[in-house]
N, CA, C and O atoms as a DFTB+ gen file, in Angstrom:
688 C
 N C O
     1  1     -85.627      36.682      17.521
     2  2     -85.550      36.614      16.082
     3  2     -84.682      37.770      15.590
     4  3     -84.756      38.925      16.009
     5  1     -83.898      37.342      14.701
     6  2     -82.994      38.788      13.897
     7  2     -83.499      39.726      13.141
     8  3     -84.414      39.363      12.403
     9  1     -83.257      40.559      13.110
    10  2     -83.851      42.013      12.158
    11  2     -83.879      41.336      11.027
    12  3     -83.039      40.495      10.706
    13  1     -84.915      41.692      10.324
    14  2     -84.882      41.220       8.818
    15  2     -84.832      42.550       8.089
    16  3     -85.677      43.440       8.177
    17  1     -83.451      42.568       7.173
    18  2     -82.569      43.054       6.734
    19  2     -82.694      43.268       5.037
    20  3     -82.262      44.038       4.179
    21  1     -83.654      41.964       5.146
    22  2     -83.473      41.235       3.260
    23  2     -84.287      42.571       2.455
    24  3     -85.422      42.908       2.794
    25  1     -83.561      43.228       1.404
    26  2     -84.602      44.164       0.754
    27  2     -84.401      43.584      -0.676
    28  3     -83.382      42.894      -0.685
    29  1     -85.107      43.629      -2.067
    30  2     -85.117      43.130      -2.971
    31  2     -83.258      43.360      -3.552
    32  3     -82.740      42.383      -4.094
    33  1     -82.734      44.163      -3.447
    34  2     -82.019      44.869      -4.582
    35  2     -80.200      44.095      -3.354
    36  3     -79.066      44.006      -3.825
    37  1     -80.616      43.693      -1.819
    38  2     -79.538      43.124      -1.627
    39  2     -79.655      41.851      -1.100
    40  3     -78.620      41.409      -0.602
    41  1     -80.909      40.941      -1.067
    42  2     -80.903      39.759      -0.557
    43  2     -80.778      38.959      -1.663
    44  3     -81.191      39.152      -2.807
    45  1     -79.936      37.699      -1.026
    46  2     -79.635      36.441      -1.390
    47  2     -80.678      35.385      -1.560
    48  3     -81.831      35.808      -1.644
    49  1     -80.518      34.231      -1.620
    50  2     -81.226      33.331      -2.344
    51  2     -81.674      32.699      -0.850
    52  3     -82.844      32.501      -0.520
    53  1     -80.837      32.505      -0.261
    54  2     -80.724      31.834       1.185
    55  2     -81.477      32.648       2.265
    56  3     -82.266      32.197       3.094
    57  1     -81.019      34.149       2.073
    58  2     -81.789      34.732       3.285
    59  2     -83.023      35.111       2.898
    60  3     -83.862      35.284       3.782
    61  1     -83.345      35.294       1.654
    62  2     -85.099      35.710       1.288
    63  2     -86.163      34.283       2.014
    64  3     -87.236      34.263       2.615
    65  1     -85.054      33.077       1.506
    66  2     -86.008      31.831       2.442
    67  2     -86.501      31.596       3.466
    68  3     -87.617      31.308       3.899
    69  1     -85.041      31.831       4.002
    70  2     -84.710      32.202       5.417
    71  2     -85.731      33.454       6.199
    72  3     -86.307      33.292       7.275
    73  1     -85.765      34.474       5.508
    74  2     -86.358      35.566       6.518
    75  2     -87.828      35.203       5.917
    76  3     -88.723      35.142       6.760
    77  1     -88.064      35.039       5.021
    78  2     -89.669      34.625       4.596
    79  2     -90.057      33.489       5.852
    80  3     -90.657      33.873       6.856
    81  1     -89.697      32.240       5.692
    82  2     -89.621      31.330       6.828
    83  2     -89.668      31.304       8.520
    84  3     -90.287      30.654       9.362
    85  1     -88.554      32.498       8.533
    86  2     -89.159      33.411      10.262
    87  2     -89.791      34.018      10.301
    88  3     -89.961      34.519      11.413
    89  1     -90.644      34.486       9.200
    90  2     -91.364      35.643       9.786
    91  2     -92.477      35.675      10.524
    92  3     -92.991      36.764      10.779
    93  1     -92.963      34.626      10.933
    94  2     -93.940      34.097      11.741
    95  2     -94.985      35.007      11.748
    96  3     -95.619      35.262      10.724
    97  1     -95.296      35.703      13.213
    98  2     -96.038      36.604      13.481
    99  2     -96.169      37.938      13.007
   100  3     -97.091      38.747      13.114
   101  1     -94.819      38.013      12.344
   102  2     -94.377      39.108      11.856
   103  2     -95.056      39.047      10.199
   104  3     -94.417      39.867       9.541
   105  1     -95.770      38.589       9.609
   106  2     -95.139      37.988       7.949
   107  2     -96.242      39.101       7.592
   108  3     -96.261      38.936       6.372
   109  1     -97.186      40.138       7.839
   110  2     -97.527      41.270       7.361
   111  2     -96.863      41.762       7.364
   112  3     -96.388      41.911       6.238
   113  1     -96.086      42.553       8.568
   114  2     -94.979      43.301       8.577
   115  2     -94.139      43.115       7.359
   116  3     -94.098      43.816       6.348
   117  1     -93.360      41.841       7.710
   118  2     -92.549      41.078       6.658
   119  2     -92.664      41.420       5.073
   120  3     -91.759      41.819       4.340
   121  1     -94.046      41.154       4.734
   122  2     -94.414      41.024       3.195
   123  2     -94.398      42.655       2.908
   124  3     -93.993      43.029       1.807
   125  1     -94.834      43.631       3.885
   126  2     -95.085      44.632       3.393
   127  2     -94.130      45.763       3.225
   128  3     -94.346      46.817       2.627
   129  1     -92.701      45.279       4.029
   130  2     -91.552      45.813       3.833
   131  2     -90.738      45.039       2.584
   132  3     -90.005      45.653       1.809
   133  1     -91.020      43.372       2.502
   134  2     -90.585      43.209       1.243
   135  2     -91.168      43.924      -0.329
   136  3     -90.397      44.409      -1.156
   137  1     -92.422      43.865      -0.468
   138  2     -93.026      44.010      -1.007
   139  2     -93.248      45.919      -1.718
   140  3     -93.617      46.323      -2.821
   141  1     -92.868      46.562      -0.611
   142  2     -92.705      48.000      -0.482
   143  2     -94.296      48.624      -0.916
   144  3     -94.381      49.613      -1.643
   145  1     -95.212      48.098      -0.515
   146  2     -96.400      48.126      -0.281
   147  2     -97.247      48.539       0.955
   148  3     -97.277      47.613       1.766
   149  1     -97.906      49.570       1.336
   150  2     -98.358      50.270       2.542
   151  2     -99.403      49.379       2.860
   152  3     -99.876      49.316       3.995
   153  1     -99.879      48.520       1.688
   154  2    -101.753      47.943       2.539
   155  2    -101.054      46.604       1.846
   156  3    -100.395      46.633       0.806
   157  1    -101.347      45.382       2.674
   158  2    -101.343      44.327       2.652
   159  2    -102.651      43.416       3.084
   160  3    -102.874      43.097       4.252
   161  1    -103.279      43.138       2.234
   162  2    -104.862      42.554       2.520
   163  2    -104.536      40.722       3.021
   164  3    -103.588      39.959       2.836
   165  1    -105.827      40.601       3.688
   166  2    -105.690      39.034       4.271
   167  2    -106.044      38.218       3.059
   168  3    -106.406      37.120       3.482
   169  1    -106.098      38.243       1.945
   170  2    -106.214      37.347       1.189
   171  2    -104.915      37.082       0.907
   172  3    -104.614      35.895       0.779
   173  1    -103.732      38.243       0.729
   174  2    -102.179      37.961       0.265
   175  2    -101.727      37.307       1.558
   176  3    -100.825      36.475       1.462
   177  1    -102.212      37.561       2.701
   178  2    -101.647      37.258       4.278
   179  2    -102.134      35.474       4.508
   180  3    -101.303      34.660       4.911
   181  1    -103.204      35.178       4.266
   182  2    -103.713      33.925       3.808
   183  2    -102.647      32.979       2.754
   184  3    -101.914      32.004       2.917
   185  1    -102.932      33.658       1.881
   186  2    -101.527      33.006       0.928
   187  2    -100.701      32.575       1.323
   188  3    -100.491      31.367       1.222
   189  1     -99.629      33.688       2.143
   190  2     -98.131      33.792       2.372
   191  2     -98.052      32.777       3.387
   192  3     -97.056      32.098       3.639
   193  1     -99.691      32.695       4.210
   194  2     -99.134      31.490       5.440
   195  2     -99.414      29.959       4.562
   196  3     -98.671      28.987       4.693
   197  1    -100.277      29.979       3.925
   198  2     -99.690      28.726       3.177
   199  2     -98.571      28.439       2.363
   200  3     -97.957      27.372       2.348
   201  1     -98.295      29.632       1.562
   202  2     -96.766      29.621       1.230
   203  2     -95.679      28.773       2.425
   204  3     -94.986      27.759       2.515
   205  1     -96.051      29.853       3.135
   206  2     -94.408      29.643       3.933
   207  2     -94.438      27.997       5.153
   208  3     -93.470      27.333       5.525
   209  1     -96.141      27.773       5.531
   210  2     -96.244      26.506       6.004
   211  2     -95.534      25.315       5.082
   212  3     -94.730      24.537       5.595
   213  1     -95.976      25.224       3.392
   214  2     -95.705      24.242       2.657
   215  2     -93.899      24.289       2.919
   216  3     -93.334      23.305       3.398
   217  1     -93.213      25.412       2.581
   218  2     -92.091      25.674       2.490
   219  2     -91.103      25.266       4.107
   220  3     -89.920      24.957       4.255
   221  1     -92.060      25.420       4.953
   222  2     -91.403      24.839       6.590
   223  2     -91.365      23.692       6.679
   224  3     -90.554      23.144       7.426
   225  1     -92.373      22.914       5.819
   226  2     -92.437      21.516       5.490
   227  2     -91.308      20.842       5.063
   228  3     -90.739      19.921       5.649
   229  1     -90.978      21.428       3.859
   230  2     -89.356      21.095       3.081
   231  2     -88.741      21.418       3.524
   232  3     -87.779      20.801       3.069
   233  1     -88.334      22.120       4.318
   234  2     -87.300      22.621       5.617
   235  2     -87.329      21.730       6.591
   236  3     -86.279      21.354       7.112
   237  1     -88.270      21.367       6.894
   238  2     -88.290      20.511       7.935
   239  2     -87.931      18.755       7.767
   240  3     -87.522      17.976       8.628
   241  1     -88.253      18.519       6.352
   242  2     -87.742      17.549       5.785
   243  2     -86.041      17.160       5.499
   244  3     -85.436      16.088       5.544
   245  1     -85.582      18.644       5.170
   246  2     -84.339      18.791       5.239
   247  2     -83.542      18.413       6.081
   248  3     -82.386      18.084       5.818
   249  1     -84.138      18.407       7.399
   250  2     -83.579      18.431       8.926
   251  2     -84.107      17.122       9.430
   252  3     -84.014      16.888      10.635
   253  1     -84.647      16.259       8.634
   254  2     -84.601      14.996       9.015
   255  2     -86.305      14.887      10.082
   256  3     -86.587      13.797      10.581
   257  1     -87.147      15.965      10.269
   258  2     -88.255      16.276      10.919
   259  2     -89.605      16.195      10.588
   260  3     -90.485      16.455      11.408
   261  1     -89.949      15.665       8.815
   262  2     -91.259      16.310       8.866
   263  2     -91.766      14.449       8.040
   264  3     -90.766      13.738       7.942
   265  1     -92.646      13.993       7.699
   266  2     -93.331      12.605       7.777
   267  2     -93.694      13.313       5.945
   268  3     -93.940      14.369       5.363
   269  1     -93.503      11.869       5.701
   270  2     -93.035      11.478       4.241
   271  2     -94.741      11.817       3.687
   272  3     -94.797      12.172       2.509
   273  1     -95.554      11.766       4.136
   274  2     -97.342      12.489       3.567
   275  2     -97.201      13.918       3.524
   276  3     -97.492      14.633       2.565
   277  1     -96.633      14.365       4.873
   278  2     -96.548      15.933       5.100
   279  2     -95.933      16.502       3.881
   280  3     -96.427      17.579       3.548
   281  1     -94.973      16.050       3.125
   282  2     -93.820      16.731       2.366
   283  2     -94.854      16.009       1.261
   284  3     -95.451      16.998       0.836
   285  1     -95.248      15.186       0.756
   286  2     -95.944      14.989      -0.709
   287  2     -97.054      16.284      -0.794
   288  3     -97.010      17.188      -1.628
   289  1     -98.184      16.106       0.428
   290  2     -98.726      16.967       0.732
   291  2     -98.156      18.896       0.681
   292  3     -98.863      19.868       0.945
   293  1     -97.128      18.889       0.380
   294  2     -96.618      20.523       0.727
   295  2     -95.897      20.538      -0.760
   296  3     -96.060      21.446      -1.575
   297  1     -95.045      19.333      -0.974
   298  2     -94.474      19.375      -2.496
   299  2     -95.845      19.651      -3.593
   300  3     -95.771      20.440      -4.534
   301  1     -97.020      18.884      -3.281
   302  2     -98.347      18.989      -4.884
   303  2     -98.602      20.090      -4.309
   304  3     -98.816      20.852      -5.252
   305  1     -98.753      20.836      -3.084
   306  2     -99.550      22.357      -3.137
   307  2     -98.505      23.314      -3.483
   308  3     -98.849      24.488      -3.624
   309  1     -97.318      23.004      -3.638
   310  2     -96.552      23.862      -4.086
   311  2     -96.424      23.675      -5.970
   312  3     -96.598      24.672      -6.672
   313  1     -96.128      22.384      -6.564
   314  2     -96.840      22.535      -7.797
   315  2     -98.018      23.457      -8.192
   316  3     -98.068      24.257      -9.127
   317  1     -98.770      23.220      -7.445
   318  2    -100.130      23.874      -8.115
   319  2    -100.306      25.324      -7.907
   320  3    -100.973      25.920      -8.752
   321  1     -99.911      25.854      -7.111
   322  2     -99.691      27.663      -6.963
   323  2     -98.439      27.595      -7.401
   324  3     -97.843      28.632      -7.109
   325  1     -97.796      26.852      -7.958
   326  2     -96.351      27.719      -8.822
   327  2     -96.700      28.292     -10.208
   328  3     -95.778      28.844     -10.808
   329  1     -98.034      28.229     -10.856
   330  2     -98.698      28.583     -12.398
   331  2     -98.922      30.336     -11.502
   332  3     -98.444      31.368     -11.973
   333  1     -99.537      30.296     -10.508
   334  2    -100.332      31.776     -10.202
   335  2     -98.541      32.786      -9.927
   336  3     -98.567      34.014     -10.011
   337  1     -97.630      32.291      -9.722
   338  2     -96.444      33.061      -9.825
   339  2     -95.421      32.856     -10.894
   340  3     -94.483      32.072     -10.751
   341  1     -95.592      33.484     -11.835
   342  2     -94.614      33.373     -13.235
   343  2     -93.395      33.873     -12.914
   344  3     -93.241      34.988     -12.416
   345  1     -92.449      33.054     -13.189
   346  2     -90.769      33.507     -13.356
   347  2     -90.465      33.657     -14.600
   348  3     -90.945      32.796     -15.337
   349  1     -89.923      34.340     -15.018
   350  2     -88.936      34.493     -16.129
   351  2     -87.564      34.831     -16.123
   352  3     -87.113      35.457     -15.164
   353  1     -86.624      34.400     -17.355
   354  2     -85.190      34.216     -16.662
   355  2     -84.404      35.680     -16.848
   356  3     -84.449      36.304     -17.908
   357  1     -83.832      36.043     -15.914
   358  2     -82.657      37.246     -15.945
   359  2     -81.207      37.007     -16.859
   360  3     -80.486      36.184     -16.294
   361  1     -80.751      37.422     -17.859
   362  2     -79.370      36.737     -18.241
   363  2     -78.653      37.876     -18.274
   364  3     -79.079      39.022     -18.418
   365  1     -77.441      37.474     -18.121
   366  2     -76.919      38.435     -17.925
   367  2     -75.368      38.025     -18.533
   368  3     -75.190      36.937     -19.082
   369  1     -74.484      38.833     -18.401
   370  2     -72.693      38.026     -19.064
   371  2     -72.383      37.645     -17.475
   372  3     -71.266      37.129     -17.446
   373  1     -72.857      37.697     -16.382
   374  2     -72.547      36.758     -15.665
   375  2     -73.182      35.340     -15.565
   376  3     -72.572      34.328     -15.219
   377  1     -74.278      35.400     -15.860
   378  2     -74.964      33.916     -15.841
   379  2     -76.560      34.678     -15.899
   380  3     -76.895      35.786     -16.319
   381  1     -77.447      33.425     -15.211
   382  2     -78.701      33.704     -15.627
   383  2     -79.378      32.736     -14.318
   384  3     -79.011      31.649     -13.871
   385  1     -80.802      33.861     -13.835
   386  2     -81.233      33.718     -12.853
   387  2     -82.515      33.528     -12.930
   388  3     -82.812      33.415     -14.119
   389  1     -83.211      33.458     -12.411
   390  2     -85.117      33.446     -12.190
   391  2     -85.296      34.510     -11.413
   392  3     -84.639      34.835     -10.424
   393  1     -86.619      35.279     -12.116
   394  2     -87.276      36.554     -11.408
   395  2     -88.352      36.461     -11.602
   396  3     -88.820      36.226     -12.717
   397  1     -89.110      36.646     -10.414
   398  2     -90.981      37.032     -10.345
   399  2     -90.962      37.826     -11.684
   400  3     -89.997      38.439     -12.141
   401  1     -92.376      37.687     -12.310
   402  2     -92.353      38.694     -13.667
   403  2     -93.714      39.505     -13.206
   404  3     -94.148      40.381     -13.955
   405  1     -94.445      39.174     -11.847
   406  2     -95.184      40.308     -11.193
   407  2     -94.545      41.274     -10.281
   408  3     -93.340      41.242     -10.028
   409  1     -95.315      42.077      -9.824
   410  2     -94.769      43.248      -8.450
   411  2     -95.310      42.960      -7.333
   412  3     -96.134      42.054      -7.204
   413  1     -94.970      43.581      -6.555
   414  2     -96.366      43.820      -5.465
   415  2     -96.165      42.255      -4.723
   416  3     -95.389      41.317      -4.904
   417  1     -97.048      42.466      -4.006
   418  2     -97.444      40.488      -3.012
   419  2     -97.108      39.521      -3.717
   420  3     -96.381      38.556      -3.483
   421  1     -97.870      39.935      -4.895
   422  2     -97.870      38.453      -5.753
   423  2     -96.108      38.578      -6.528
   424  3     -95.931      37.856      -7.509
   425  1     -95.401      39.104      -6.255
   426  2     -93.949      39.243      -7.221
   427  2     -93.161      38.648      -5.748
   428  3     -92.255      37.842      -5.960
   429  1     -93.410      38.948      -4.484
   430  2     -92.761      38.872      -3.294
   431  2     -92.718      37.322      -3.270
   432  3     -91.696      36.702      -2.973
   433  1     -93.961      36.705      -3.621
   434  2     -93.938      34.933      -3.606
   435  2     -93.484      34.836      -5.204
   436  3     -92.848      35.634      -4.516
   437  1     -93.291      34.761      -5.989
   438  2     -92.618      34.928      -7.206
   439  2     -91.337      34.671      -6.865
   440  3     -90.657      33.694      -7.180
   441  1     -90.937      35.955      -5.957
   442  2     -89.677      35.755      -5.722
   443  2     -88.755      34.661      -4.855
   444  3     -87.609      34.236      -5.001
   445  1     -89.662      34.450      -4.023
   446  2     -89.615      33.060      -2.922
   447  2     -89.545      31.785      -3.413
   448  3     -89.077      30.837      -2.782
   449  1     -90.058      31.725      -4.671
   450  2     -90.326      30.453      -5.575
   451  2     -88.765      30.769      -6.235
   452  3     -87.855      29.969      -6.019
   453  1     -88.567      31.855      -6.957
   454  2     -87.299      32.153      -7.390
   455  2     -85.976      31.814      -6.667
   456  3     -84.871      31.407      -7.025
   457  1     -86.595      32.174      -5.427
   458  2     -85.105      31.901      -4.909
   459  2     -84.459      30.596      -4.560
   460  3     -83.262      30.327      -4.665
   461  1     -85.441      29.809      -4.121
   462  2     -85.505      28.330      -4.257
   463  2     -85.103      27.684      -5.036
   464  3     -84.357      26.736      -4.788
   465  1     -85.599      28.116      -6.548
   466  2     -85.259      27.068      -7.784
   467  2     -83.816      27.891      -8.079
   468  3     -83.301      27.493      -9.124
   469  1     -83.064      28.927      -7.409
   470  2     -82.195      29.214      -7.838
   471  2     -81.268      28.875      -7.153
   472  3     -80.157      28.817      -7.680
   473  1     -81.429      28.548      -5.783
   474  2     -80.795      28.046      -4.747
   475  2     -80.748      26.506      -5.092
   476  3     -79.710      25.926      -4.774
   477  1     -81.934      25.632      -5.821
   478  2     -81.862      24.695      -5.921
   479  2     -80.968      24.208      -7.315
   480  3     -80.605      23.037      -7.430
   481  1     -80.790      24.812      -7.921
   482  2     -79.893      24.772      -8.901
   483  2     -78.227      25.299      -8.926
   484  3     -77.410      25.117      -9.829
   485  1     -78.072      25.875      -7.863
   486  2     -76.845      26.203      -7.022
   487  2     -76.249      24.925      -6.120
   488  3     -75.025      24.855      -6.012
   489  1     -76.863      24.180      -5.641
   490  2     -76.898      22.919      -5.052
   491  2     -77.055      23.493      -3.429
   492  3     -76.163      23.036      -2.714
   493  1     -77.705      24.111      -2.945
   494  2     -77.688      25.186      -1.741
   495  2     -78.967      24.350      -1.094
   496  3     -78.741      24.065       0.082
   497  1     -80.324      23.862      -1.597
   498  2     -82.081      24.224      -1.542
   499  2     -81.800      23.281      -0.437
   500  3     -82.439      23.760       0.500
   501  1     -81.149      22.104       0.030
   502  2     -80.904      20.921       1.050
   503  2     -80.251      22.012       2.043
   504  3     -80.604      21.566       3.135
   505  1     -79.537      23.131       2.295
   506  2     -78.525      23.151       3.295
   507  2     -80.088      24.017       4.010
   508  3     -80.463      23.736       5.148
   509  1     -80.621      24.748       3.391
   510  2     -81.807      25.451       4.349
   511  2     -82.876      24.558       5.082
   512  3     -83.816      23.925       4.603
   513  1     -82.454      24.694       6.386
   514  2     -83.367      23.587       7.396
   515  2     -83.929      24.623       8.373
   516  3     -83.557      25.766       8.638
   517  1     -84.928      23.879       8.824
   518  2     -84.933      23.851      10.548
   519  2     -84.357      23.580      11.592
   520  3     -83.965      22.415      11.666
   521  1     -84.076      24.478      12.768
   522  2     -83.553      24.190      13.811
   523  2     -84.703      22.884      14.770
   524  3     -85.906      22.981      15.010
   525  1     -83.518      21.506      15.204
   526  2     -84.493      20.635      15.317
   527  2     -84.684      21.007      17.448
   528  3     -85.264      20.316      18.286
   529  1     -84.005      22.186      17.607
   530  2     -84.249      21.963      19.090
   531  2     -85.537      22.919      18.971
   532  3     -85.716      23.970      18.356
   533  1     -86.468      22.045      19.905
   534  2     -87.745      21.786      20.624
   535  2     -88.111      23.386      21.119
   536  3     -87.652      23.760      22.198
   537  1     -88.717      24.058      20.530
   538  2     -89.043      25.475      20.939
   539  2     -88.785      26.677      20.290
   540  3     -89.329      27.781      20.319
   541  1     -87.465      26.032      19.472
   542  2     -86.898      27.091      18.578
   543  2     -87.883      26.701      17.049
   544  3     -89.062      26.992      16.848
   545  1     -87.106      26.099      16.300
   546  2     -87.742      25.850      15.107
   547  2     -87.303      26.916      14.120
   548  3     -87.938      26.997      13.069
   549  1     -86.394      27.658      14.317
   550  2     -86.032      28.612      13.034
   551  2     -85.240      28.233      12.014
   552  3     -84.141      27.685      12.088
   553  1     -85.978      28.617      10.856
   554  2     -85.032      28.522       9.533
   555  2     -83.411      28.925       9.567
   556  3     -82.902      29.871      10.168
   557  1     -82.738      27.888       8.713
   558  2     -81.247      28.860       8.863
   559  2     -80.646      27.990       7.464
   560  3     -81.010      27.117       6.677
   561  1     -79.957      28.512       7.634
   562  2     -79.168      28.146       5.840
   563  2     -77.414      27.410       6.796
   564  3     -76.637      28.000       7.547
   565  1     -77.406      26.122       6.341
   566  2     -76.566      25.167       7.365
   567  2     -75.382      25.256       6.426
   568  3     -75.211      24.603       5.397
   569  1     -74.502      26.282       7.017
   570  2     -72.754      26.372       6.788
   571  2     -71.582      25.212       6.846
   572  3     -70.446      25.098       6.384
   573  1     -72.399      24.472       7.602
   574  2     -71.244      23.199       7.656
   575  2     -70.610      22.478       6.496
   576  3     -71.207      22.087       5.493
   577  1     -69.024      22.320       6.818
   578  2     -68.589      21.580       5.170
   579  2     -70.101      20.522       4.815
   580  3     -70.834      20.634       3.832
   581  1     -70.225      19.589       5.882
   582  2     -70.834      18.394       5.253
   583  2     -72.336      18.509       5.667
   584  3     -73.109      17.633       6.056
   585  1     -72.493      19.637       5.500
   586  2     -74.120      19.703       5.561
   587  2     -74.504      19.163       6.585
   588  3     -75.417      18.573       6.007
   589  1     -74.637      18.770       7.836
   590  2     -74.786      18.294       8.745
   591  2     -75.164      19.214      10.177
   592  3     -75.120      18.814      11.340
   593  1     -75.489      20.368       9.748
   594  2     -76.192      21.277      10.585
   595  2     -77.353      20.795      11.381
   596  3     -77.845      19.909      10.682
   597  1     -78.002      20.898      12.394
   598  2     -78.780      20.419      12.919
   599  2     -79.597      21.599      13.794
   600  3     -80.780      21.493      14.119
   601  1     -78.836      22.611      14.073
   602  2     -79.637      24.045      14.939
   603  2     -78.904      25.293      14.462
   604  3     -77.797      25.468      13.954
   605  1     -79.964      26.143      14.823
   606  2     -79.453      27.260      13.727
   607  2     -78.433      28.414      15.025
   608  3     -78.282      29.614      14.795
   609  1     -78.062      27.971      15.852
   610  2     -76.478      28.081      16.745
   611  2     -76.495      27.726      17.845
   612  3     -77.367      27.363      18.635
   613  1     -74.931      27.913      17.868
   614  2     -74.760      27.228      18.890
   615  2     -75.485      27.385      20.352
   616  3     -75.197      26.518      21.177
   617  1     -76.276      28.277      20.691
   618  2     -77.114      28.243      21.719
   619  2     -78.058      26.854      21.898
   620  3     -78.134      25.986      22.768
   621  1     -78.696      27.091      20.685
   622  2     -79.526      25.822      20.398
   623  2     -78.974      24.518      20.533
   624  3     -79.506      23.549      21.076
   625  1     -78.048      24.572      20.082
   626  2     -77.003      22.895      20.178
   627  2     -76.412      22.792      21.324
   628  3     -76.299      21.584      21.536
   629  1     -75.751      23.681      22.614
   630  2     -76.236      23.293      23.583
   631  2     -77.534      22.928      24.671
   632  3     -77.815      22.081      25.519
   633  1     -78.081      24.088      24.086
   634  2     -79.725      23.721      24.569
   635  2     -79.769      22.315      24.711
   636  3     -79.910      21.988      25.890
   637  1     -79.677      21.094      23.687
   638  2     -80.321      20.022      23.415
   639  2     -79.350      19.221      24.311
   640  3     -79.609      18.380      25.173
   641  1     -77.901      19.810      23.786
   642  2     -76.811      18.737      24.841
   643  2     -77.278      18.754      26.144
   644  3     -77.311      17.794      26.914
   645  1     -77.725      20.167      26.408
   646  2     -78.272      19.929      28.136
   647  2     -79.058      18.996      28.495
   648  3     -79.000      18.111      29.349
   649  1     -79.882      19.346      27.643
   650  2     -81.177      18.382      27.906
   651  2     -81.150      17.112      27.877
   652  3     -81.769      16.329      28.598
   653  1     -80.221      16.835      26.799
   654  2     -79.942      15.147      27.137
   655  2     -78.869      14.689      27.882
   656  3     -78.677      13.481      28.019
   657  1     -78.201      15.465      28.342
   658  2     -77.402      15.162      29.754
   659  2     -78.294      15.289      30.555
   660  3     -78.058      14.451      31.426
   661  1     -79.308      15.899      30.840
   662  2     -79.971      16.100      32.089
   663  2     -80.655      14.610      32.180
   664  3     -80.404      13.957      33.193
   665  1     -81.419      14.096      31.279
   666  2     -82.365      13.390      31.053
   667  2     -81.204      11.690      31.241
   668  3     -81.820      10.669      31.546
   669  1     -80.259      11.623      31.117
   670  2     -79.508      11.076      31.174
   671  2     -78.910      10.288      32.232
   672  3     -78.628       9.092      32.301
   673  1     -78.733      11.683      33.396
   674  2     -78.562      11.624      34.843
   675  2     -79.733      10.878      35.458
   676  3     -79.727       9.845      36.127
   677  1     -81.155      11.972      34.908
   678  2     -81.857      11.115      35.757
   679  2     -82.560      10.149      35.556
   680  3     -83.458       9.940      36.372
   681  1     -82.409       9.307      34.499
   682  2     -82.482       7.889      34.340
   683  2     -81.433       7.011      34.642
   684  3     -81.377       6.027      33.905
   685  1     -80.336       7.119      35.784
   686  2     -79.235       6.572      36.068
   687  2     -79.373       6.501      37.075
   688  3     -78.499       6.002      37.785
């Protein structure tokens, strides 16, 4: 997994998803360097893994991977905890953005919700998928002109070519 890098004042819309999304085992760590918070309690740690499960869901949907209940199921639980994180808009003479209007844990998913609807209004929220090779599974934000990313590099996309050459041979 890559260093996560993302701090409030220089991450993007794409990599806050993105590194929220890997942070797997890591996502105390994670929240508490985003967050710039020394104590991170299991009720915010509880949260963040339903956060970021619902959100792997739509990622995973993205990538052509996750069953049409799973994603209704992750889309209404994401309605319903989007009231407990308030955004309000940033304007600025460059344009105008969405920002958590809490701090702390609860501003860190604020911001995750933020970055989404800002990414999703960028036309960006489709290119962030899952990698669909078998073991990996990491978030990545898909660079391709035509959106048509499928693993988050090229390691992974041979990975799979192997595998189905292998599997190939020996059914021949």
């Amino acid at each position: 997994m890559q260093e996560d890098v993302c701090t409030p004042a220089v991450c993007t819309n794409s990599d806050l998803i993105v590194g929220f999304a890997n942070s797997g085992t890591e996502l105390t760590a994670w929240l508490t360097r985003y967050a710039g918070e020394p104590m991170v309690d299991e009720v915010d740690v509880v949260a963040a893994r339903d956060l970021r499960a619902a959100l792997l869901t739509l990622l995973r949907a993205h990538s052509g991977c996750a069953a049409q209940d799973e994603v209704a199921g992750a889309q209404g639980y994401l309605e319903r905890i989007a009231a407990r994180y308030p955004l309000v808009p940033r304007i600025s003479a460059e344009g105008c953005t969405l920002v958590p209007a809490q701090t702390g844990v609860l501003g860190v998913f604020g911001a995750v919700l933020a970055a989404v609807t800002n990414l999703a209004y960028q036309g960006g929220w489709p290119r962030v998928k899952v990698c669909k090779n078998i073991g990996c599974h990491e978030a990545f934000f898909d660079k391709t002109r035509n959106s048509s990313g499928l693993y988050c590099s090229p390691a992974c996309s041979s990975q799979v070519s192997m595998r189905a050459y292998r599997s190939r041979r020996r059914s021949a």
